[in-house]
Coordinates of C-alpha atoms in Angstrom, one line a residue:
M162 CA -5.9 98.8 80.3
N163 CA -3.1 100.7 82.3
S164 CA -5.2 101.7 85.2
P165 CA -4.0 100.6 88.7
A166 CA -4.7 96.8 89.3
K167 CA -7.2 96.3 92.0
R168 CA -8.7 92.6 91.2
G169 CA -6.6 91.7 88.0
V170 CA -8.7 89.6 85.5
V171 CA -12.0 88.5 86.6
L172 CA -13.6 85.8 84.6
I173 CA -17.3 85.4 84.5
G174 CA -19.0 82.4 83.2
R175 CA -17.4 79.1 82.5
A176 CA -14.4 78.8 85.0
D177 CA -12.3 76.3 82.8
A178 CA -12.2 78.4 79.9
L179 CA -8.8 80.1 80.8
A180 CA -5.7 79.0 82.5
G181 CA -3.9 81.3 84.8
P182 CA -4.4 83.5 87.6
V183 CA -7.8 84.9 87.2
L184 CA -10.5 85.6 89.8
R185 CA -13.4 83.1 88.9
V186 CA -16.9 84.1 89.2
P187 CA -19.8 81.8 88.2
Y188 CA -22.7 83.0 85.9
P189 CA -24.9 85.8 87.6
R190 CA -28.4 85.5 88.1
E191 CA -29.2 89.0 87.2
R192 CA -27.4 92.0 85.8
D193 CA -27.6 93.8 89.0
E194 CA -25.0 91.6 90.5
L195 CA -22.3 92.5 87.9
P196 CA -21.2 96.1 89.1
A197 CA -20.1 95.0 92.4
V198 CA -17.9 92.0 90.7
M199 CA -16.4 94.0 87.8
A200 CA -15.8 97.3 89.8
G201 CA -11.7 98.0 89.8
A202 CA -11.0 95.1 87.5
D203 CA -8.4 95.4 84.9
L204 CA -10.3 93.2 82.6
V205 CA -13.6 91.3 82.7
V206 CA -13.7 87.9 80.5
A207 CA -17.2 86.9 79.9
V208 CA -17.2 83.2 78.8
D209 CA -20.4 81.7 77.4
D210 CA -20.7 78.1 76.0
G211 CA -24.2 78.3 75.3
G212 CA -25.7 78.3 78.8
L213 CA -26.1 81.8 79.4
P214 CA -25.4 83.9 76.4
V215 CA -27.3 86.9 77.7
V216 CA -24.1 87.4 80.0
H217 CA -22.4 89.2 77.0
S218 CA -25.0 91.9 76.9
W219 CA -25.0 92.3 80.8
V220 CA -21.2 92.4 80.8
N221 CA -20.7 94.8 78.2
T222 CA -23.4 97.3 79.4
V223 CA -22.0 97.3 83.0
G224 CA -18.2 97.4 81.4
L225 CA -19.3 100.5 79.4
R226 CA -20.7 102.4 82.4
L227 CA -17.8 101.4 84.7
G228 CA -15.0 102.0 82.1
V229 CA -13.7 98.7 82.7
P230 CA -12.4 96.9 79.5
T231 CA -14.1 93.6 78.6
L232 CA -13.5 90.6 76.7
H233 CA -16.3 88.3 75.2
V234 CA -15.6 84.6 74.5
A235 CA -18.3 82.3 73.2
L236 CA -17.7 78.5 73.0
R237 CA -19.9 76.2 70.8
G238 CA -18.9 72.6 70.6
S239 CA -15.6 72.5 68.4
R240 CA -15.7 76.4 67.7
A241 CA -14.8 79.6 69.4
T242 CA -15.6 83.3 68.9
I243 CA -13.0 85.5 71.0
G244 CA -13.7 89.1 71.1
P245 CA -14.1 92.1 70.6
L246 CA -12.0 93.2 73.4
V247 CA -14.1 96.2 74.5
I248 CA -12.1 99.4 75.7
P249 CA -14.6 101.8 76.5
G250 CA -14.2 104.9 74.8
E251 CA -11.9 103.7 72.1
S252 CA -13.1 100.3 70.4
P253 CA -16.6 98.9 69.1
C254 CA -18.4 96.9 71.8
Y255 CA -20.2 93.6 71.9
L256 CA -23.4 95.0 70.6
C257 CA -21.6 96.8 67.8
W258 CA -20.2 93.1 66.8
R259 CA -23.6 91.4 67.0
M260 CA -25.3 94.2 65.0
R261 CA -22.8 93.8 62.3
A262 CA -22.9 90.0 62.4
L263 CA -26.7 89.8 62.1
A264 CA -26.4 92.2 59.3
C265 CA -24.6 89.8 57.3
E266 CA -26.8 87.0 58.0
Q267 CA -28.3 85.5 54.8
D268 CA -31.8 85.2 56.8
F269 CA -32.0 88.3 59.2
A270 CA -35.5 87.3 60.5
T271 CA -34.4 83.8 61.5
A272 CA -31.0 84.8 62.7
M273 CA -32.8 87.6 64.9
A274 CA -35.1 85.0 66.2
L275 CA -32.5 82.8 67.7
E276 CA -30.6 85.9 68.7
E277 CA -33.6 87.0 71.1
N278 CA -34.2 83.3 72.1
L279 CA -30.8 83.2 73.3
V280 CA -30.6 86.7 75.2
A281 CA -33.8 85.5 76.8
H282 CA -32.3 82.3 77.9
R283 CA -31.3 82.1 81.6
E284 CA -30.2 78.5 82.0
A285 CA -26.5 78.1 83.4
A286 CA -26.0 74.3 82.6
E287 CA -22.4 73.5 81.3
Q288 CA -22.4 72.5 77.6
P289 CA -20.0 69.9 76.1
L290 CA -17.0 71.2 74.1
L291 CA -14.6 69.5 71.9
P292 CA -11.4 69.1 74.3
A293 CA -8.9 70.5 72.0
L294 CA -10.9 73.7 71.8
L295 CA -10.2 75.2 75.2
P296 CA -6.2 75.2 74.9
M297 CA -6.8 76.9 71.6
V298 CA -8.6 79.7 73.5
T299 CA -5.7 80.0 76.0
D300 CA -3.2 80.3 73.2
A301 CA -5.2 82.6 71.2
M302 CA -5.7 85.1 74.2
T303 CA -1.8 85.5 74.6
D304 CA -1.8 88.8 72.3
V305 CA -5.4 90.1 73.5
R306 CA -4.6 93.5 72.3
R307 CA -5.3 92.2 68.5
L308 CA -9.0 91.8 69.6
S309 CA -9.5 95.3 70.2
S310 CA -11.2 95.8 67.0
G311 CA -12.0 92.7 65.9
V312 CA -13.2 88.9 66.9
L313 CA -11.2 85.8 66.4
T314 CA -12.9 82.6 65.2
L315 CA -11.4 79.3 66.1
D316 CA -12.0 75.8 64.7
A317 CA -10.8 72.9 66.6
V318 CA -11.6 70.2 64.3
S319 CA -9.6 72.1 61.3
G320 CA -7.1 74.0 63.5
A321 CA -8.0 77.2 61.5
E322 CA -8.4 80.7 62.8
E323 CA -9.5 83.8 61.2
L324 CA -9.5 87.6 62.7
H325 CA -12.3 89.5 61.6
P326 CA -12.6 93.3 61.8
V327 CA -15.3 94.8 63.6
V328 CA -16.2 98.5 62.6
P329 CA -18.1 100.3 65.0
R330 CA -21.7 101.0 64.6
P331 CA -22.5 104.6 64.9
D332 CA -25.9 103.9 65.8
C333 CA -24.8 101.5 68.6
P334 CA -27.5 101.9 71.4
A335 CA -24.9 100.7 74.2
C336 CA -21.5 102.4 73.2
A337 CA -22.1 105.3 71.0
K338 CA -22.4 108.0 73.7
H339 CA -19.2 106.4 75.3
R340 CA -17.2 106.6 72.2
R341 CA -14.1 108.6 71.3
P342 CA -13.0 109.2 67.6
V343 CA -11.1 106.3 66.0
G344 CA -8.5 107.2 63.6
P345 CA -8.5 106.0 60.1
Q346 CA -7.7 102.8 59.4
D347 CA -7.4 100.7 55.9
F348 CA -10.6 100.9 54.0
H349 CA -10.3 97.2 53.4
Q350 CA -11.1 96.6 56.9
A351 CA -14.9 97.4 55.9
V352 CA -14.8 94.0 54.1
D353 CA -15.5 90.8 56.1
R354 CA -17.9 87.7 55.5
L355 CA -19.1 87.5 59.0
C356 CA -19.3 90.9 60.3
G357 CA -18.4 93.6 57.7
V358 CA -20.1 96.7 56.2
V359 CA -19.4 94.9 53.0
R360 CA -20.0 91.1 53.3
V361 CA -19.0 90.2 49.8
L362 CA -16.4 91.2 47.5
E363 CA -15.7 88.8 44.8
V364 CA -14.6 88.8 41.0
I365 CA -17.3 88.6 38.6
P366 CA -16.6 85.7 36.0
K367 CA -17.0 86.6 32.4
D368 CA -17.8 84.3 29.6
V369 CA -15.0 82.4 28.0
D370 CA -15.0 84.7 25.0
E371 CA -15.1 87.8 26.5
P372 CA -11.7 89.9 27.2
E373 CA -10.2 89.4 30.4
R374 CA -9.8 93.1 31.0
P375 CA -11.2 94.9 32.4
Y376 CA -11.6 93.1 35.7
I377 CA -15.0 93.1 37.3
V378 CA -15.7 93.0 41.0
R379 CA -18.8 92.7 42.8
A380 CA -19.5 94.2 46.1
E381 CA -22.2 93.4 48.5
L382 CA -23.4 95.4 51.4
A383 CA -24.8 94.0 54.6
N384 CA -28.1 94.4 55.8
S385 CA -27.4 97.3 57.7
H386 CA -31.2 98.3 58.3
F387 CA -32.1 94.8 59.0
R388 CA -34.5 94.7 56.3
T389 CA -36.7 91.2 55.9
A390 CA -37.2 91.7 52.1
T391 CA -36.5 88.9 50.0
N392 CA -33.2 90.1 48.8
P393 CA -32.2 92.8 51.4
F394 CA -28.5 93.1 50.1
V395 CA -27.5 96.2 47.9
S396 CA -24.9 95.1 45.4
C397 CA -22.2 97.6 43.6
S398 CA -19.8 96.8 40.9
G399 CA -16.3 98.1 40.0
K400 CA -13.9 97.9 37.3
G401 CA -10.2 98.3 36.7
W402 CA -7.4 97.2 34.6
T403 CA -6.0 95.3 37.5
L404 CA -7.7 93.2 40.2
T405 CA -6.6 95.4 42.8
E406 CA -8.1 98.9 41.1
A407 CA -11.3 96.9 40.6
R408 CA -11.4 95.6 44.0
D409 CA -10.7 99.3 45.4
S410 CA -13.3 100.5 42.8
A411 CA -16.2 98.3 43.8
L412 CA -15.4 98.8 47.4
G413 CA -15.3 102.7 47.0
E414 CA -18.9 102.1 45.3
A415 CA -20.2 99.9 48.1
L416 CA -19.1 102.6 50.8
E417 CA -20.6 105.4 49.0
R418 CA -24.0 103.7 48.6
Y419 CA -23.7 102.7 52.2
A420 CA -23.0 106.4 53.3
A421 CA -25.8 107.6 51.1
M422 CA -28.3 105.4 52.7
T423 CA -27.3 105.7 56.5
W424 CA -25.7 109.1 57.1
Q425 CA -27.5 111.0 59.7
P426 CA -27.3 115.0 59.7
E427 CA -26.2 116.3 62.8
R428 CA -28.3 119.4 62.1
K429 CA -31.6 119.6 60.5
I430 CA -34.5 121.8 60.4
T431 CA -38.1 121.8 59.0
S432 CA -39.3 124.8 57.3
T433 CA -40.7 126.1 54.1
Y434 CA -38.4 127.7 52.0
D435 CA -39.7 131.2 52.7
G436 CA -39.1 130.4 56.5
L437 CA -35.3 129.6 56.3
D438 CA -33.2 131.8 58.6
R439 CA -30.4 132.1 56.2
P440 CA -30.0 131.4 52.1
G441 CA -31.3 128.0 51.0
L442 CA -31.2 126.3 47.9
H443 CA -34.8 126.6 46.1
P444 CA -36.5 123.3 45.7
Q445 CA -37.6 124.1 42.1
Q446 CA -33.5 124.5 41.3
L447 CA -33.3 120.4 41.9
V448 CA -35.2 120.4 38.4
L449 CA -38.7 118.9 39.3
F450 CA -41.5 117.9 36.9
A451 CA -43.4 120.0 34.4
D452 CA -46.9 120.7 35.3
H453 CA -48.5 118.4 33.0
Q454 CA -46.5 115.4 34.4
Y455 CA -47.9 115.3 37.7
D456 CA -51.2 113.3 36.5
E457 CA -49.3 110.1 36.1
L458 CA -46.5 110.5 38.7
P459 CA -46.5 109.4 42.3
F460 CA -44.9 112.7 43.1
Q461 CA -46.2 116.0 44.4
P462 CA -45.3 119.6 43.0
W463 CA -43.6 122.1 45.2
R464 CA -45.6 124.9 46.6
P465 CA -44.7 128.0 48.7
E466 CA -46.4 126.3 51.9
T467 CA -44.7 122.9 51.4
E468 CA -42.8 122.3 54.8
L469 CA -39.4 120.2 53.9
E470 CA -36.3 119.0 56.2
W471 CA -33.4 121.2 55.4
V472 CA -29.4 120.4 56.2
P473 CA -26.5 122.7 55.8
A474 CA -24.4 122.4 52.7
E475 CA -21.3 124.2 51.7
S476 CA -21.2 126.7 48.9
L477 CA -17.9 125.9 46.9
V478 CA -18.2 129.5 45.4
T479 CA -18.5 131.5 48.5
G480 CA -17.5 129.1 51.0
E481 CA -20.8 129.9 53.0
E482 CA -23.4 127.6 54.5
V483 CA -26.7 127.3 52.4
W484 CA -29.6 125.2 53.5
I485 CA -30.6 122.3 51.2
P486 CA -33.7 119.7 51.2
L487 CA -32.5 116.7 52.9
L488 CA -34.3 114.8 50.1
A489 CA -31.5 116.0 47.8
T490 CA -28.7 114.5 50.0
H491 CA -30.1 111.2 51.1
L492 CA -30.9 107.6 49.5
G493 CA -32.4 106.1 52.8
Y494 CA -34.8 109.1 53.6
R495 CA -38.5 108.7 53.3
P496 CA -39.8 112.4 52.9
P497 CA -43.2 113.1 54.0
V498 CA -43.6 115.2 50.7
P499 CA -41.8 113.2 47.8
L500 CA -41.0 115.7 45.2
F501 CA -38.9 113.0 43.0
P502 CA -37.2 109.8 43.1
A503 CA -33.9 109.3 44.9
T504 CA -30.9 108.9 42.6
S505 CA -27.1 108.2 43.3
N506 CA -26.5 111.2 40.9
G507 CA -23.6 113.2 42.5
F508 CA -22.3 111.0 45.4
A509 CA -18.9 110.0 45.2
A510 CA -16.2 108.5 47.7
G511 CA -12.7 109.3 48.0
Q512 CA -9.9 109.3 50.5
G513 CA -10.0 112.7 51.3
K514 CA -12.9 115.3 51.2
A515 CA -11.3 117.2 48.3
G516 CA -10.9 114.3 46.1
A517 CA -14.5 113.1 46.8
T518 CA -15.8 116.4 46.4
L519 CA -14.1 116.6 42.7
R520 CA -15.4 113.1 41.6
A521 CA -18.9 114.3 43.2
L522 CA -19.0 117.4 41.0
L523 CA -17.8 115.7 37.8
E524 CA -20.6 113.1 38.0
V525 CA -23.2 116.0 38.2
I526 CA -21.6 117.5 35.2
E527 CA -21.4 114.1 33.5
R528 CA -25.1 113.3 33.9
D529 CA -26.0 116.6 32.8
A530 CA -24.1 116.7 29.8
F531 CA -25.4 113.4 29.1
M532 CA -29.3 114.0 29.4
I533 CA -28.8 117.5 27.2
A534 CA -27.2 115.6 24.6
W535 CA -29.7 112.3 24.5
S536 CA -32.6 114.8 24.8
H537 CA -31.2 116.8 21.7
Q538 CA -29.5 114.2 19.7
L539 CA -26.1 115.7 19.9
P540 CA -23.5 113.1 19.3
G541 CA -20.6 115.3 20.2
R542 CA -17.1 114.6 18.7
R543 CA -17.1 110.9 17.4
V544 CA -13.8 109.0 17.6
A545 CA -12.8 105.6 17.4
A546 CA -11.7 104.4 20.7
A547 CA -8.4 102.9 19.1
D548 CA -7.5 106.2 18.5
V549 CA -7.6 107.5 21.9
P550 CA -3.9 108.3 22.9
E551 CA -4.2 105.8 26.0
E552 CA -2.8 102.4 26.4
Q553 CA -5.3 100.8 28.1
V554 CA -8.1 102.2 25.8
R555 CA -6.5 101.1 22.7
A556 CA -5.8 97.5 24.2
I557 CA -9.7 97.2 25.3
A558 CA -10.6 98.4 21.8
A559 CA -8.2 95.7 20.0
T560 CA -9.6 92.8 22.3
H561 CA -13.2 93.9 21.7
A562 CA -12.7 94.5 17.9
R563 CA -11.2 90.9 17.4
R564 CA -14.4 89.6 18.9
G565 CA -16.9 91.6 16.4
V566 CA -17.3 94.7 19.1
E567 CA -16.7 98.1 17.8
L568 CA -15.8 100.8 20.5
M569 CA -16.6 104.3 20.0
V570 CA -16.2 107.5 22.2
H571 CA -18.2 110.7 21.8
L572 CA -17.0 113.8 23.4
L573 CA -20.3 115.4 24.4
P574 CA -20.7 119.2 24.6
T575 CA -20.8 120.9 27.8
D576 CA -20.6 124.5 29.1
T577 CA -17.9 123.7 32.0
A578 CA -14.2 122.9 32.2
A579 CA -14.7 119.3 32.4
S580 CA -14.6 116.8 29.6
V581 CA -17.3 114.4 29.2
A582 CA -17.1 111.2 27.2
L583 CA -19.9 108.6 25.9
A584 CA -18.4 105.1 25.0
V585 CA -20.6 102.8 23.0
A586 CA -19.9 99.2 22.4
W587 CA -21.3 98.1 19.0
S588 CA -22.3 94.6 18.0
S589 CA -24.4 92.9 15.6
R590 CA -25.7 90.3 18.2
A591 CA -27.3 91.1 21.7
P592 CA -26.2 93.1 23.5
A593 CA -26.2 95.3 20.2
A594 CA -25.4 98.6 22.0
V595 CA -23.9 99.3 25.6
I596 CA -22.7 102.6 26.8
G597 CA -20.6 103.9 29.5
V598 CA -20.1 107.8 30.5
A599 CA -17.6 109.6 32.6
A600 CA -16.4 113.0 33.2
A601 CA -12.8 114.2 33.9
L602 CA -10.6 117.2 34.0
D603 CA -9.0 116.1 30.5
P604 CA -10.7 114.2 27.9
V605 CA -8.1 111.2 27.9
A606 CA -9.1 110.3 31.8
A607 CA -12.8 110.7 30.6
A608 CA -12.6 108.4 27.8
R609 CA -10.7 105.9 29.6
A610 CA -13.2 105.7 32.4
A611 CA -16.2 105.7 29.9
V612 CA -14.5 102.8 27.9
L613 CA -13.7 101.1 31.0
E614 CA -17.7 101.5 32.2
A615 CA -18.8 100.2 28.9
A616 CA -16.7 97.1 28.9
Q617 CA -17.7 96.5 32.4
V618 CA -21.6 96.7 31.7
R619 CA -21.6 94.5 28.5
P620 CA -20.4 91.2 30.3
L621 CA -22.8 91.7 33.2
L622 CA -25.5 92.5 30.4
R623 CA -24.6 89.3 28.7
S624 CA -24.9 87.2 32.0
R625 CA -28.4 88.5 32.2
L626 CA -29.4 87.8 28.9
R627 CA -29.0 84.1 29.6
F628 CA -32.5 84.1 31.3
P629 CA -35.4 83.7 28.9
A630 CA -37.4 86.0 31.0
V631 CA -34.8 88.7 30.4
R632 CA -34.8 87.9 26.6
A633 CA -38.5 88.3 26.7
R634 CA -38.4 91.5 28.6
M635 CA -35.9 92.8 26.1
A636 CA -38.2 92.2 22.9
E637 CA -41.1 93.5 24.9
L638 CA -39.1 96.9 25.6
A639 CA -37.8 97.1 21.8
A640 CA -41.3 96.9 20.3
S641 CA -42.5 99.3 23.0
P642 CA -40.1 101.7 24.8
S643 CA -42.7 103.5 26.7
K644 CA -42.6 100.3 28.8
V645 CA -39.2 101.2 30.3
A646 CA -39.9 101.5 34.2
T647 CA -36.7 100.5 35.8
L648 CA -33.2 101.3 36.0
D649 CA -32.4 97.6 34.5
D650 CA -34.9 98.2 31.8
H651 CA -32.7 101.2 30.3
D652 CA -29.7 99.2 29.0
L653 CA -31.9 96.2 28.1
L654 CA -33.8 98.2 25.9
Y655 CA -30.7 98.7 23.5
A656 CA -29.7 95.2 24.0
D657 CA -32.0 94.1 21.4
P658 CA -30.5 94.7 17.7
S659 CA -33.9 95.9 16.5
A660 CA -34.3 98.6 19.0
A661 CA -34.5 102.2 17.3
G662 CA -33.1 105.4 18.8
L663 CA -29.5 105.5 18.6
Q664 CA -29.0 106.1 14.7
F665 CA -27.8 109.9 15.7
L666 CA -24.9 108.1 17.4
R667 CA -24.2 105.6 15.1
E668 CA -24.5 107.6 12.1
C669 CA -22.6 110.9 12.8
P670 CA -18.9 111.2 11.3
R671 CA -15.8 109.8 12.7
E672 CA -13.5 112.5 13.6
P673 CA -10.0 112.5 14.7
W674 CA -9.0 112.7 18.4
P675 CA -8.7 116.6 19.3
T676 CA -4.9 117.4 19.9
K677 CA -5.7 120.0 22.7
L678 CA -6.1 118.8 26.0
A679 CA -7.7 120.4 28.7
D680 CA -6.3 120.6 32.1
G681 CA -7.4 121.9 35.8
N682 CA -8.3 121.5 39.6
L683 CA -11.2 121.4 41.5
Q684 CA -11.2 125.3 41.9
S685 CA -10.8 126.0 38.0
L686 CA -13.8 123.5 37.8
V687 CA -16.0 125.3 40.3
R688 CA -15.4 128.6 38.7
S689 CA -16.4 127.2 35.1
V690 CA -19.9 125.9 36.7
A691 CA -20.3 129.2 38.6
E692 CA -20.2 131.0 35.5
V693 CA -23.4 129.0 34.1
A694 CA -25.1 128.1 37.4
P695 CA -26.0 130.0 40.4
D696 CA -24.0 128.2 42.9
V697 CA -22.1 124.7 43.3
L698 CA -23.1 123.0 46.5
A699 CA -21.5 120.2 48.4
V700 CA -22.6 118.0 51.7
D701 CA -20.1 115.9 53.5
V702 CA -22.7 112.9 54.1
T703 CA -19.6 110.6 55.5
P704 CA -21.2 108.3 58.4
P705 CA -18.6 107.9 61.4
D706 CA -18.0 104.4 60.5
V707 CA -17.2 105.2 57.0
A708 CA -14.9 108.2 58.0
G709 CA -13.1 105.6 60.7
V710 CA -12.1 103.4 57.7
G711 CA -10.2 106.5 56.2
V712 CA -13.2 107.1 53.3
Q713 CA -15.0 110.4 52.8
V714 CA -18.3 110.9 50.7
V715 CA -19.7 113.9 49.3
R716 CA -22.8 114.7 47.6
A717 CA -22.6 117.5 45.2
V718 CA -25.5 119.5 43.8
V719 CA -25.5 122.5 41.2
P720 CA -28.7 124.1 41.3
G721 CA -30.6 123.9 37.8
F722 CA -28.3 121.2 36.3
V723 CA -30.1 118.3 34.6
P724 CA -30.5 115.1 36.5
I725 CA -30.6 111.8 35.2
W726 CA -34.0 110.0 35.5
F727 CA -35.3 106.4 35.1
G728 CA -38.5 105.3 33.7
A729 CA -40.4 106.4 30.6
S730 CA -42.7 108.9 32.4
Q731 CA -40.2 110.1 34.7
A732 CA -38.3 112.7 32.6
R733 CA -37.5 115.7 34.7
L734 CA -38.8 118.4 32.9
G735 CA -39.3 121.3 35.3
G736 CA -36.1 123.3 34.5
S737 CA -34.9 125.5 31.7
R738 CA -31.3 124.5 31.1
L739 CA -32.7 121.2 29.3
L740 CA -34.2 123.6 26.8
E741 CA -31.6 126.5 26.6
M742 CA -27.9 125.0 26.9
P743 CA -27.5 123.9 23.4
A744 CA -28.8 127.4 21.9
R745 CA -26.6 128.9 24.4
I746 CA -23.4 127.3 23.3
G747 CA -24.4 127.7 19.8
L748 CA -25.8 124.2 18.8
R749 CA -29.1 125.2 18.2
S750 CA -30.4 128.6 16.7
R751 CA -33.1 128.8 19.6
P752 CA -34.1 127.1 22.8
A753 CA -36.0 124.0 22.4
R754 CA -39.7 123.5 23.2
L755 CA -40.7 120.5 25.3
D756 CA -42.1 118.9 22.6
E757 CA -39.0 119.2 20.4
L758 CA -37.0 116.8 22.8
N759 CA -36.1 113.2 22.5
L760 CA -37.7 111.7 25.6
V761 CA -37.4 108.3 24.3
P762 CA -35.6 106.1 27.3
H763 CA -31.9 106.5 27.3
P764 CA -29.5 103.8 27.5
L765 CA -27.7 104.4 30.7
A766 CA -28.2 102.2 33.5

């Protein structure tokens, strides 16, 4: 924008779209005509009224190649879209905007067919516009710089205008190779109904007899992979004592999931484990399946000749680089050799790498402690939520108690410096039992997070139970828990008051809250984990677009720690920690055998 002016502003397309001193050029017949027209311009404005929409793609491509800023204006009857202002090397380009917008479309296949038809369109006949629209466009462009990271939509009938932030697509075929790093922005810039990474962020209404708090917010990711499935949008939810906290929680969950599905590693290799050129995580330390399980599973056992794709991870113990299987770090990856189902276990988002790493490691510890406690029926220390020394927890316990729901907290056994809490919301009616699990550096924070999660899941489960098909499935699962197949089946099973399997939690004695509170940080937590595991690994899986809105996403992996599993037949029984840990910390007299474990499907969803 600050280069010496040779030709000033060049307008390509509808000549009457802008007032003022501009060089007006009619629609080109072919893209090859544009370099001579655009070279040396301070700004090229492409204006299409439906007569030749492909002009935007042409101008965008040539502008990026020549280093000329371009602005894109689309006029449609009574509406206009102004932007983005494409500053080569600095801002998202026109194709970034179109890809984001298409990903937000409710029906991608139809929207894409229309887009392809428009791109192929070559007729430049002038289209009718509402007379009030062009003056609005001219007025809106008095502050054109604000369009460098967004598009402005105008409605000449209502007079409304709305600015929509556009986050650059790291896989954009037009501008990815031209772009320089963009500084961190507000992570709320990722949300927009028209072109956001997250297309929906909305409060979930509860039944009138549910407590108002915690608030629950749903975030819906745009269809970034352009899938044509019946429901291509991934939903996440967040909770909080305030609406702001709930919205931020939901948005963080959504960006975490988006990163886990779209991240592309800068380096990867294909090799057997023995062929690695530096230390690597042995695939068996990811806790696979026992030999007898493979006859009924759609997964393959690891063998020494198995070739996998590997990416670098950081050892939080030594600081060295360690190769780790890509299938352990990515939710959108389809490995040629599937060893286990992908889960979000150990992914976490934060506004800095250290915070994201701490949260990711705590989630690994949380799931490990829960699966061990469930498999050995270890209730831990059972405390009434009303006795937890935290104001919000006590308030949630009181509001639920008035509605006949009892909230209890179990501090689960673990051999790390973290505290792991399991919260259970008990009721005489469906949903009969709902749980939440959380880990933190002190037990009060863990209990608060677990209680908030249980209070988040319960109203959502009640909403599902309105549907006859869901209630029928609940009864079917209660009668035959071995039919649990999906994540949603797990909490549905224990929504039925007749479901068995939770007696060890319900019947254990109630105890007072412990007076000694733990404290620590990431370093002390890593040291404690390293005492019981061979390493502590972290992979930064932050895509450039997520980093651009100021968020980091990390996947933590602790070799040998027990991952969560979903489905009655998919217990991860290939490791030793599940059998040995309770005996090592004095909760059993000896390691367990596989046939002694509680393998009834757990209630966590």
